[in-house]
Amino acid sequence: MPPPIQPAVLSFAPDGTPYSPVFDDVYHTSAGGLGQARHVFLGGNDLPERWRGRQRWVIVETGFGLGLNFLATWQAWRDDPARPDTLDFVSVEKHPFTLDDLARLHAAWPELAPLAEALRQHWPALLPGIHRLHLDGGRVRLTLAFGDALELLPQLEAHADAFFLDGFSPACNPDLWSPAVFAQLARLAAPGASLATWSVTGHVRRGLEAAGFTLERRAGFGGKREMLAGRSTAGSAPPAPPAERTALVIGAGVAGTSVAERLAARGWRISIIDEADGPGQGASGNRAGVFRPLPSLDDNRLARITRAGFLYGRRHLDALAHAGHPVHWSPTGVLHLGRDSKQEGKQKAVVDAHQPPADYLRFVDRDEASRLAGWPLDAGGWWFPGGGWVQPPSVCAANPAAGRAGRYNPVCGAMAHLEGQDGCWRALDAQGREIARAAVLVLANGVGIRALPQAASLPVRPARGQVSHLPASPGSAPEVVVCRLGYVSPEVDGVRCAGATFIADDMGSELRESEHRENMEKLDFILPGYAHPFDPTTLHGRVGFRPASPDRLPMVGAIPAVSVAERSTPLADIPRQPGLYAASGFGARGLVWASLVGELLASLIDGGPLPLERDLVDALDPARYLLKPPRPGAGGDE
């Protein structure tokens, strides 16, 4: 479990230079931070000259600090008419500044004010892991990795064209200038990658040379006589994306439209096929779904992925609204009650151990929980102030609307067959007529994926879920989402949603009184006495079928070309079907995962740094089941 993120302590040296009392060192030279960024890091990497004519440029930095290097690079990119189409900037920071402290620090450089303000508007919660921010219309991607560089650098996946080595001095922060870090830089280097740093310390030079970098001394900045610039002598080239940037997405639910939106944002042309006459008609058709993470004491993979998905999803919802395509949702907050006193104690222990920001998660006792719910409760639990309810069909409609003009070709109708040959995938109807074709095919069609022979290696199971619809008036309690072995939503368009059942391998589509009764029992467990007025024999509702996975994690990535593999085989060595990808197995968490899954899959297909740690990407890889056969049964959750 990573330790809680400890924010940087804002302090200043006697001459006014930002200073870290933790490391007993300044954040930049007293001669000027912006000048240092331009001379050492941009100039030392021969930028902007080297990025001209490139479609994408990737920079990896050790030590984000005040963000001056990033802001200077962003400004140089903006000012260069020959700039690459996309700037990817990846930076690791163990002690990020709070938003208020960043604002105070950035005030010293008014010439950067518009960019600095945009950065702060997107500044993520100070929580461990990777945070991806989309800036400048999505053409600038800032990937921030909050935590210890020794742990996070091995988790990064990128092909860096340039490195900014800008931690505190080797004497004050030796770990960041260690052979282990230099080896990771070599691993992340693209062919001919450059590096620059203000440090010319002997062991730094020797360590970089041992890792495969050739170095030269150049004139330093301010009071430093020299600095280092270098080039990688090796490096690995990123996989080349398809020459034809076209994708065929099967399924217009939250998974399919999220992938389509992220690919379209990168300039791809997308065809979306769905049997229904509009997006969000299948498992994504519910009136309201719960949007919140799921922490754990050991911060396991499920907790980390739901946290990353929740944080990225919040930014995506805000971005859709900013672009004029608002989603029907409300950040009412989500109250997740303990099942009993034992679990309530575990929930408190999680908050005590992780010390998350209060606007992300805090523990509330029974009395405060009752006030939040507007109903007398018998337990406390987790309170997620930024969570809420989301109407999935509105996400499915907003995603394509937000794509670049002319990038989408929606196709309604039944697809019977898929054919892949010579770098092209074709979707055919029952008569063998072509519906659509593209270089890349993404299967995001929920439980329908089980009928496709190309996805036979994926252990997707259907899970029937019935939601009960209760008549509700505006302002009635609860006005927040409340969960406890089930969930109940606030009033949404005159209806309150309660449920939901989770029955594996049941494809019955009829509403069932027995499942209404089960939902009312859950509702009474959540809000004691609340279900009494509702008669299960007269309730309305909706049935959907979730694609579930055996380990409760989604299946995201290239689909294997084999059905069996040795357990010792590295995932990267398992052969894949060219151009074929899956976004499935979301279970009950499609809303939390969909936006991040879209960004991850788009990054895997189009190239560029990944928005998740490598171990989490591997945990989602569809080929994982070839190495570890799934246990029988598909579990449900609230």
XYZ file of C-alpha atoms in Angstrom:
638
model
C 0.000 0.000 0.000
C 1.520 3.368 -0.984
C 1.740 5.937 1.803
C -0.670 8.884 1.726
C 0.446 11.768 -0.442
C 2.072 14.416 1.732
C 1.696 17.806 0.019
C 4.724 19.991 -0.418
C 5.302 22.507 2.370
C 5.279 26.025 0.956
C 8.288 27.949 2.173
C 10.774 30.486 0.835
C 14.494 31.063 1.129
C 15.635 34.484 2.424
C 15.899 35.792 -1.166
C 12.286 34.744 -1.921
C 13.119 31.578 -3.899
C 10.624 28.736 -3.260
C 12.242 26.313 -0.830
C 11.540 22.816 0.503
C 12.167 22.370 4.237
C 11.743 18.613 3.745
C 14.688 18.377 1.340
C 16.517 21.513 2.501
C 16.833 22.745 -1.068
C 15.335 25.353 -3.389
C 12.918 24.488 -6.204
C 14.904 26.481 -8.751
C 17.909 28.723 -8.978
C 17.660 32.159 -7.427
C 18.505 33.532 -10.887
C 14.977 32.682 -12.023
C 12.893 29.546 -12.397
C 11.444 30.350 -15.794
C 14.834 31.244 -17.219
C 16.225 27.980 -15.894
C 13.368 26.014 -17.456
C 13.986 27.592 -20.849
C 17.781 27.411 -20.822
C 18.405 24.067 -19.134
C 15.439 21.922 -20.072
C 14.145 23.307 -23.347
C 17.537 24.461 -24.610
C 19.367 21.444 -23.227
C 17.034 19.172 -25.219
C 17.332 21.398 -28.327
C 13.670 22.299 -28.206
C 11.615 23.428 -29.959
C 13.816 22.624 -32.973
C 13.815 18.846 -32.462
C 10.057 18.397 -32.194
C 9.236 20.151 -35.480
C 7.602 17.947 -38.061
C 6.622 15.302 -35.522
C 3.050 14.119 -34.989
C 3.646 13.527 -31.256
C 6.381 14.563 -28.830
C 6.832 12.844 -25.461
C 8.687 14.333 -22.485
C 9.318 12.531 -19.193
C 10.291 14.614 -16.169
C 11.569 13.714 -12.706
C 10.135 16.279 -10.290
C 7.107 18.364 -11.306
C 7.559 20.856 -8.466
C 5.929 24.183 -9.300
C 5.173 23.056 -12.844
C 7.451 25.696 -14.369
C 9.153 23.311 -16.771
C 5.785 22.103 -17.993
C 4.374 25.619 -18.348
C 7.464 26.817 -20.209
C 7.270 23.821 -22.543
C 3.558 24.317 -23.125
C 4.151 27.981 -23.945
C 6.987 27.119 -26.347
C 4.761 24.529 -28.017
C 1.970 27.068 -28.399
C 4.303 29.675 -29.857
C 5.796 27.320 -32.456
C 3.819 27.163 -35.738
C 5.717 23.964 -36.648
C 4.829 22.251 -33.352
C 3.815 18.591 -33.193
C 0.108 17.907 -33.203
C 0.258 16.431 -29.696
C 2.484 17.187 -26.718
C 2.676 14.439 -24.094
C 4.296 15.535 -20.830
C 4.786 12.896 -18.122
C 6.040 13.941 -14.694
C 6.588 12.203 -11.349
C 6.116 14.105 -8.086
C 6.272 12.728 -4.565
C 5.107 15.911 -2.822
C 2.740 17.895 -5.070
C 1.603 21.345 -4.036
C -1.946 22.085 -3.002
C -4.035 24.138 -5.366
C -3.884 27.237 -3.163
C -0.115 27.044 -2.871
C 0.268 26.630 -6.628
C -1.799 29.781 -7.173
C 0.428 31.723 -4.806
C 3.591 30.444 -6.488
C 2.380 30.992 -10.046
C 1.614 34.638 -9.308
C 5.354 35.318 -9.636
C 5.181 34.708 -13.425
C 2.337 36.804 -14.868
C 3.475 36.001 -18.417
C 2.362 32.399 -17.754
C -0.926 33.358 -16.117
C -3.386 31.937 -18.713
C -1.586 28.599 -18.888
C -1.011 28.415 -15.135
C -4.689 29.090 -14.490
C -5.696 26.369 -16.948
C -3.346 23.949 -15.192
C -4.848 24.769 -11.805
C -8.384 24.361 -13.128
C -7.483 20.768 -13.993
C -5.254 20.113 -10.961
C -6.078 16.625 -9.615
C -6.821 15.517 -6.089
C -3.642 14.744 -4.163
C -4.071 10.980 -4.252
C -1.527 8.292 -5.179
C -1.190 7.068 -8.731
C -1.376 8.389 -12.266
C -3.599 11.326 -13.173
C -4.147 12.302 -16.814
C -5.135 15.863 -17.650
C -6.243 17.048 -21.097
C -5.286 20.648 -21.866
C -5.415 22.980 -24.860
C -8.330 21.238 -26.529
C -6.819 17.832 -25.766
C -3.668 18.438 -27.798
C -1.583 18.704 -24.624
C -1.730 15.656 -22.360
C -0.220 16.059 -18.910
C 0.277 12.741 -17.107
C 1.092 13.291 -13.436
C 2.340 10.386 -11.345
C 1.966 11.209 -7.649
C 4.210 9.099 -5.435
C 7.768 7.858 -5.032
C 9.725 7.881 -8.304
C 11.470 4.616 -7.394
C 8.062 2.926 -7.331
C 6.317 4.820 -10.119
C 8.953 5.045 -12.848
C 8.915 1.240 -13.336
C 5.122 1.519 -13.697
C 5.228 4.079 -16.505
C 4.741 3.061 -20.123
C 6.051 5.678 -22.542
C 8.576 6.213 -25.315
C 10.226 9.467 -24.294
C 11.786 11.772 -26.862
C 13.263 13.983 -24.138
C 13.949 13.828 -20.402
C 13.917 16.675 -17.894
C 15.963 15.630 -14.828
C 14.933 18.194 -12.243
C 14.704 16.752 -8.751
C 16.253 18.347 -5.695
C 20.041 18.144 -5.638
C 21.719 14.727 -5.478
C 23.040 15.578 -2.025
C 19.528 16.335 -0.723
C 17.544 13.717 -2.635
C 19.939 10.920 -3.659
C 17.198 8.403 -4.529
C 16.101 10.482 -7.524
C 19.659 10.425 -8.936
C 20.305 6.728 -8.397
C 21.251 3.936 -10.831
C 17.731 2.514 -10.403
C 16.204 5.746 -11.709
C 18.713 6.028 -14.566
C 17.923 2.450 -15.632
C 14.233 3.343 -15.833
C 15.026 6.390 -17.963
C 16.926 4.132 -20.355
C 13.934 1.762 -20.478
C 11.562 4.628 -21.259
C 13.777 6.188 -23.941
C 12.774 6.298 -27.582
C 15.640 5.990 -30.107
C 17.773 9.114 -29.947
C 16.052 10.434 -26.833
C 17.740 13.462 -25.303
C 18.112 14.533 -21.690
C 19.073 17.668 -19.842
C 19.802 18.560 -16.248
C 21.471 21.311 -14.301
C 23.475 18.757 -12.260
C 27.024 17.878 -13.307
C 27.819 15.861 -10.180
C 30.293 13.059 -10.880
C 28.142 10.124 -9.816
C 25.242 11.517 -11.872
C 27.420 11.628 -14.976
C 28.776 8.150 -14.376
C 25.344 6.719 -13.627
C 23.794 8.143 -16.788
C 26.682 6.919 -18.931
C 26.383 3.451 -17.399
C 22.666 3.489 -18.277
C 23.458 4.149 -21.942
C 23.469 7.934 -22.330
C 26.262 9.891 -24.006
C 26.788 13.231 -22.276
C 28.228 16.648 -22.981
C 28.757 19.656 -20.786
C 27.109 22.884 -21.826
C 27.037 26.374 -20.390
C 24.889 26.465 -17.267
C 22.294 29.001 -16.163
C 22.584 31.721 -13.549
C 25.248 30.927 -11.004
C 25.968 27.449 -12.400
C 28.892 27.357 -14.797
C 27.881 24.065 -16.459
C 24.934 21.760 -17.107
C 24.552 18.351 -18.751
C 22.911 17.387 -22.019
C 22.837 13.872 -23.381
C 21.451 11.352 -25.824
C 20.338 7.752 -25.481
C 22.481 5.296 -27.412
C 19.676 2.734 -27.597
C 15.977 3.206 -26.902
C 12.921 1.345 -28.132
C 10.630 2.646 -30.836
C 6.890 2.740 -30.126
C 4.686 0.394 -32.151
C 3.538 2.053 -35.339
C -0.215 2.745 -35.377
C -2.204 1.619 -38.410
C -1.539 3.722 -41.498
C -5.296 4.153 -41.834
C -6.649 5.702 -38.639
C -10.119 4.192 -38.785
C -11.882 2.195 -36.098
C -15.048 0.130 -36.019
C -16.646 0.023 -32.559
C -19.293 -2.611 -31.873
C -21.663 -1.351 -29.179
C -22.980 2.129 -28.394
C -23.126 1.848 -24.606
C -20.875 3.679 -22.160
C -17.926 1.434 -23.054
C -18.183 1.777 -26.829
C -18.969 5.486 -26.929
C -16.154 6.230 -24.462
C -13.601 4.458 -26.650
C -14.998 6.123 -29.752
C -14.838 9.591 -28.202
C -11.212 9.165 -27.117
C -10.131 7.872 -30.538
C -12.026 10.640 -32.316
C -10.293 13.197 -30.095
C -7.024 11.848 -31.549
C -8.246 12.346 -35.103
C -9.524 8.849 -35.862
C -12.609 8.215 -37.981
C -15.110 6.012 -36.164
C -18.007 3.801 -37.177
C -20.233 2.649 -34.306
C -22.533 -0.310 -34.826
C -25.414 -1.053 -32.484
C -28.618 -2.999 -32.936
C -30.653 -0.255 -31.269
C -31.726 2.964 -32.962
C -29.695 5.121 -30.585
C -26.897 5.005 -28.025
C -27.338 3.673 -24.488
C -30.234 1.299 -25.090
C -28.779 -1.912 -23.625
C -27.089 -2.390 -20.256
C -26.342 1.357 -20.312
C -30.022 2.261 -20.459
C -30.807 2.685 -16.757
C -32.253 5.936 -15.453
C -29.507 6.409 -12.871
C -26.353 4.634 -11.847
C -23.998 5.083 -8.914
C -20.764 6.996 -9.516
C -18.188 6.504 -6.762
C -14.903 4.659 -6.060
C -14.420 1.649 -3.788
C -11.455 1.956 -1.387
C -9.758 -0.884 0.452
C -7.336 -1.019 3.364
C -4.594 -2.640 1.271
C -5.321 -0.381 -1.724
C -5.690 -3.413 -3.959
C -6.029 -3.381 -7.740
C -9.812 -2.990 -7.664
C -9.512 -0.001 -5.324
C -6.779 1.627 -7.395
C -8.615 1.164 -10.685
C -11.940 2.445 -9.323
C -10.132 5.460 -7.817
C -8.401 6.229 -11.104
C -11.627 5.695 -13.025
C -13.640 7.891 -10.680
C -11.149 10.773 -10.783
C -10.709 10.613 -14.566
C -14.458 10.191 -15.024
C -15.185 13.342 -13.014
C -12.815 15.323 -15.216
C -14.436 13.818 -18.308
C -17.933 14.786 -17.164
C -16.709 18.332 -16.561
C -15.029 18.416 -19.973
C -18.215 17.293 -21.732
C -20.169 20.049 -20.004
C -17.477 22.634 -20.854
C -17.699 21.558 -24.518
C -21.455 22.144 -24.522
C -22.513 18.505 -24.201
C -23.603 18.196 -20.566
C -24.429 14.809 -19.139
C -27.538 14.318 -17.034
C -25.929 13.750 -13.656
C -25.605 15.301 -10.228
C -22.712 15.283 -7.731
C -25.080 14.840 -4.793
C -22.496 12.847 -2.887
C -22.600 9.125 -2.202
C -23.072 7.634 1.254
C -21.741 4.072 1.504
C -22.934 2.623 4.813
C -21.282 -0.205 6.695
C -23.178 -3.495 6.601
C -22.606 -3.921 10.330
C -20.462 -2.514 13.114
C -17.490 -4.670 12.075
C -17.467 -3.349 8.520
C -18.103 0.164 9.788
C -14.903 -0.159 11.809
C -13.039 -1.336 8.725
C -14.305 1.654 6.760
C -13.011 4.013 9.422
C -9.670 2.177 9.418
C -9.368 2.736 5.664
C -9.852 6.488 6.042
C -7.453 6.644 8.989
C -4.782 4.723 7.066
C -5.048 6.515 3.724
C -5.772 10.031 5.006
C -7.497 11.049 1.743
C -8.501 14.648 1.024
C -11.814 15.368 2.744
C -13.439 16.423 -0.514
C -12.702 12.926 -1.888
C -13.558 10.672 1.070
C -14.197 10.896 4.782
C -15.780 8.685 7.425
C -19.067 9.813 8.980
C -20.723 8.385 12.060
C -24.359 7.304 12.248
C -25.659 10.721 13.266
C -23.918 12.588 10.465
C -24.874 9.893 7.984
C -28.510 10.309 9.028
C -28.300 14.060 8.455
C -26.748 13.567 5.035
C -29.401 11.040 4.015
C -32.273 12.944 5.574
C -33.394 9.681 7.150
C -32.681 7.953 10.481
C -29.993 5.349 9.896
C -28.491 2.625 12.066
C -24.906 2.854 10.729
C -22.240 5.249 9.539
C -19.738 4.726 6.761
C -17.944 6.370 3.858
C -18.998 9.728 2.470
C -17.845 10.593 -1.061
C -18.700 14.305 -1.500
C -17.798 14.292 -5.209
C -19.774 11.175 -6.093
C -23.351 11.099 -7.265
C -25.710 9.608 -9.785
C -25.291 9.557 -13.565
C -27.844 8.789 -16.256
C -25.926 6.405 -18.554
C -27.824 7.122 -21.810
C -26.877 10.786 -21.513
C -23.189 9.805 -21.355
C -23.659 7.632 -24.435
C -25.219 10.577 -26.291
C -22.695 13.181 -25.115
C -19.584 11.203 -26.036
C -20.199 11.108 -29.813
C -21.497 14.685 -29.773
C -18.213 15.844 -28.246
C -16.098 14.225 -30.967
C -14.548 16.213 -33.763
C -16.954 17.102 -36.545
C -17.287 14.431 -39.207
C -15.432 11.784 -37.187
C -18.450 9.551 -36.478
C -20.531 7.265 -38.638
C -23.303 5.712 -36.513
C -24.700 2.508 -37.995
C -27.904 0.946 -36.680
C -28.642 -2.654 -37.436
C -27.852 -6.220 -36.559
C -24.315 -7.450 -37.172
C -24.040 -11.186 -37.846
C -20.373 -11.780 -38.678
C -16.926 -10.237 -38.455
C -14.094 -10.805 -40.895
C -10.490 -9.712 -40.508
C -8.021 -9.874 -43.361
C -5.058 -7.893 -44.714
C -5.203 -5.184 -42.060
C -8.942 -4.609 -42.412
C -11.929 -5.618 -40.301
C -15.375 -5.920 -41.879
C -18.762 -6.192 -40.183
C -21.344 -8.173 -42.170
C -25.077 -8.650 -41.818
C -26.889 -11.989 -41.939
C -26.895 -11.920 -45.749
C -23.136 -11.367 -45.898
C -23.430 -7.719 -46.901
C -20.833 -5.323 -45.571
C -22.101 -2.908 -42.933
C -18.827 -1.136 -42.204
C -15.055 -1.641 -42.355
C -12.011 -0.220 -40.567
C -8.371 -0.920 -39.721
C -9.133 -1.449 -36.024
C -12.055 -3.265 -34.423
C -13.186 -2.702 -30.812
C -15.662 -5.114 -29.250
C -17.676 -3.205 -26.661
C -21.061 -4.848 -27.186
C -21.757 -6.008 -23.644
C -22.902 -9.593 -23.288
C -23.196 -9.790 -27.080
C -19.436 -10.316 -27.196
C -20.029 -13.926 -26.157
C -21.510 -14.738 -29.568
C -18.400 -13.666 -31.481
C -15.834 -16.411 -32.177
C -13.022 -13.812 -32.204
C -13.654 -13.255 -28.483
C -13.964 -16.911 -27.482
C -10.982 -16.633 -25.097
C -12.747 -14.044 -22.934
C -14.722 -15.518 -19.996
C -17.526 -12.961 -20.141
C -20.671 -14.001 -18.313
C -24.059 -12.298 -18.419
C -25.438 -10.958 -15.160
C -29.094 -10.032 -15.074
C -29.860 -6.903 -13.085
C -33.329 -5.630 -12.238
C -33.813 -2.089 -10.950
C -37.026 -1.037 -9.204
C -38.510 2.367 -10.056
C -40.214 4.156 -7.186
C -42.371 7.254 -7.668
C -40.658 10.247 -6.041
C -41.165 13.972 -5.723
C -38.391 16.599 -6.007
C -36.723 17.397 -2.698
C -37.788 14.160 -1.028
C -35.278 12.167 0.992
C -32.769 10.909 0.301
C -31.239 13.658 -1.810
C -27.936 11.776 -1.942
C -27.112 8.302 -3.252
C -27.065 5.763 -0.417
C -25.458 2.309 -0.730
C -25.510 -0.740 1.535
C -25.603 -4.121 -0.251
C -27.611 -2.237 -2.833
C -28.325 1.386 -3.636
C -31.068 3.963 -3.747
C -30.857 7.136 -5.783
C -32.322 10.582 -5.233
C -35.343 11.571 -7.278
C -34.442 11.637 -10.988
C -37.172 12.890 -13.333
C -39.902 11.828 -10.918
C -38.462 8.384 -10.230
C -36.167 6.960 -7.570
C -34.067 3.929 -8.560
C -33.492 1.116 -6.083
C -31.653 -2.121 -6.557
C -30.165 -3.851 -8.158
C -30.222 -7.603 -8.438
C -27.222 -9.440 -9.855
C -27.947 -12.940 -11.186
C -25.265 -14.636 -13.252
C -26.132 -16.596 -16.415
C -29.793 -15.555 -16.375
C -30.963 -14.023 -19.651
C -34.624 -13.639 -18.758
C -35.795 -10.152 -19.746
C -39.113 -10.025 -17.871
C -39.708 -7.956 -14.748
C -40.057 -10.228 -11.722
C -41.970 -9.628 -8.541
C -39.416 -11.710 -6.636
C -36.621 -9.341 -7.629
C -38.717 -6.285 -6.748
C -39.130 -7.865 -3.312
C -35.379 -8.429 -3.095
C -34.783 -4.785 -4.004
C -37.266 -3.617 -1.377
C -35.514 -5.745 1.233
C -32.247 -4.095 0.274
C -33.912 -0.690 0.419
C -35.198 -1.378 3.920
C -31.696 -2.427 4.952
C -30.313 0.842 3.550
C -33.047 3.149 4.898
C -34.932 1.381 7.698
C -38.685 1.560 7.152
C -38.392 3.387 3.816
C -39.713 0.515 1.653
C -42.939 0.034 3.636
C -45.263 2.065 1.322
C -44.168 0.281 -1.870
C -45.986 -2.810 -3.124
C -43.647 -5.110 -5.107
C -46.600 -6.389 -7.137
C -47.237 -2.963 -8.675
C -43.717 -1.578 -9.117
C -42.189 -0.659 -12.458
C -38.547 -1.158 -13.289
C -35.970 -2.128 -15.854
C -33.932 -5.240 -16.609
C -30.439 -5.077 -18.078
C -27.621 -7.550 -18.664
C -24.138 -6.664 -17.503
C -21.048 -8.333 -18.957
C -19.287 -9.694 -15.870
C -15.753 -10.984 -15.411
C -14.610 -13.663 -12.941
C -12.192 -11.347 -11.109
C -14.502 -8.279 -11.097
C -12.066 -6.296 -13.268
C -12.833 -5.230 -16.826
C -11.170 -6.733 -19.893
C -9.410 -3.980 -21.797
C -6.817 -4.421 -24.511
C -5.799 -6.534 -27.494
C -7.604 -9.872 -27.752
C -5.414 -13.014 -27.762
C -4.961 -15.034 -30.921
C -4.609 -18.252 -28.920
C -6.818 -20.041 -26.410
C -4.054 -21.557 -24.264
C -0.735 -20.174 -22.984
C 1.944 -21.321 -20.569
C 1.473 -19.736 -17.153
C 5.058 -18.476 -17.243
C 4.529 -16.630 -20.537
C 4.806 -12.842 -20.171
C 1.589 -11.114 -21.146
C 3.476 -9.067 -23.740
C 4.556 -12.275 -25.512
C 1.079 -13.731 -25.970
C 0.134 -13.364 -29.643
C -2.821 -11.113 -30.388
C -5.325 -10.845 -33.203
C -4.082 -7.881 -35.248
C -6.174 -4.770 -34.794
C -8.742 -6.443 -32.499
C -9.483 -5.028 -29.029
C -12.013 -5.537 -26.239
C -13.674 -3.252 -23.721
C -15.845 -5.618 -21.713
C -16.433 -7.225 -18.333
C -17.484 -4.000 -16.586
C -20.023 -5.714 -14.344
C -21.741 -3.176 -12.101
C -19.062 -0.495 -12.471
C -19.349 0.623 -16.073
C -19.996 4.254 -15.156
C -16.894 4.468 -12.972
C -14.575 2.765 -15.451
C -15.847 3.712 -18.905
C -14.123 7.071 -19.447
C -10.720 5.870 -18.235
C -11.060 2.633 -20.200
C -11.742 4.726 -23.282
C -8.555 6.730 -22.711
C -6.520 3.591 -21.978
C -7.703 1.766 -25.075
C -7.196 4.832 -27.264
C -3.641 5.119 -25.909
C -2.948 1.448 -26.611
C -4.307 1.753 -30.155
C -2.968 5.157 -31.168
C 0.224 5.152 -29.102
C 1.569 7.505 -26.482
C 2.068 7.189 -22.727
C -0.476 5.059 -20.909
C -2.831 6.670 -18.352
C -2.491 3.831 -15.829
C 0.318 2.044 -14.052
C 1.738 -0.975 -15.874
C 0.583 -3.478 -13.248
C -2.983 -2.176 -13.570
C -2.835 -2.330 -17.359
C -1.717 -5.951 -17.028
C -4.537 -6.598 -14.530
C -7.027 -5.505 -17.210
C -5.375 -7.311 -20.123
C -7.854 -9.758 -21.743
C -5.016 -12.290 -22.063
C -4.634 -12.617 -18.295
C -7.085 -15.509 -18.189
C -4.817 -17.587 -20.409
C -2.213 -17.511 -17.631
C -4.539 -17.891 -14.672
C -7.771 -19.759 -15.398
C -10.765 -17.960 -13.869
C -12.442 -19.366 -10.829
C -16.025 -20.477 -11.425
C -18.759 -18.004 -10.617
C -19.295 -14.331 -11.281
C -19.673 -12.204 -8.199
C -21.934 -9.201 -7.907
C -21.692 -6.146 -5.731
C -23.546 -3.012 -4.928
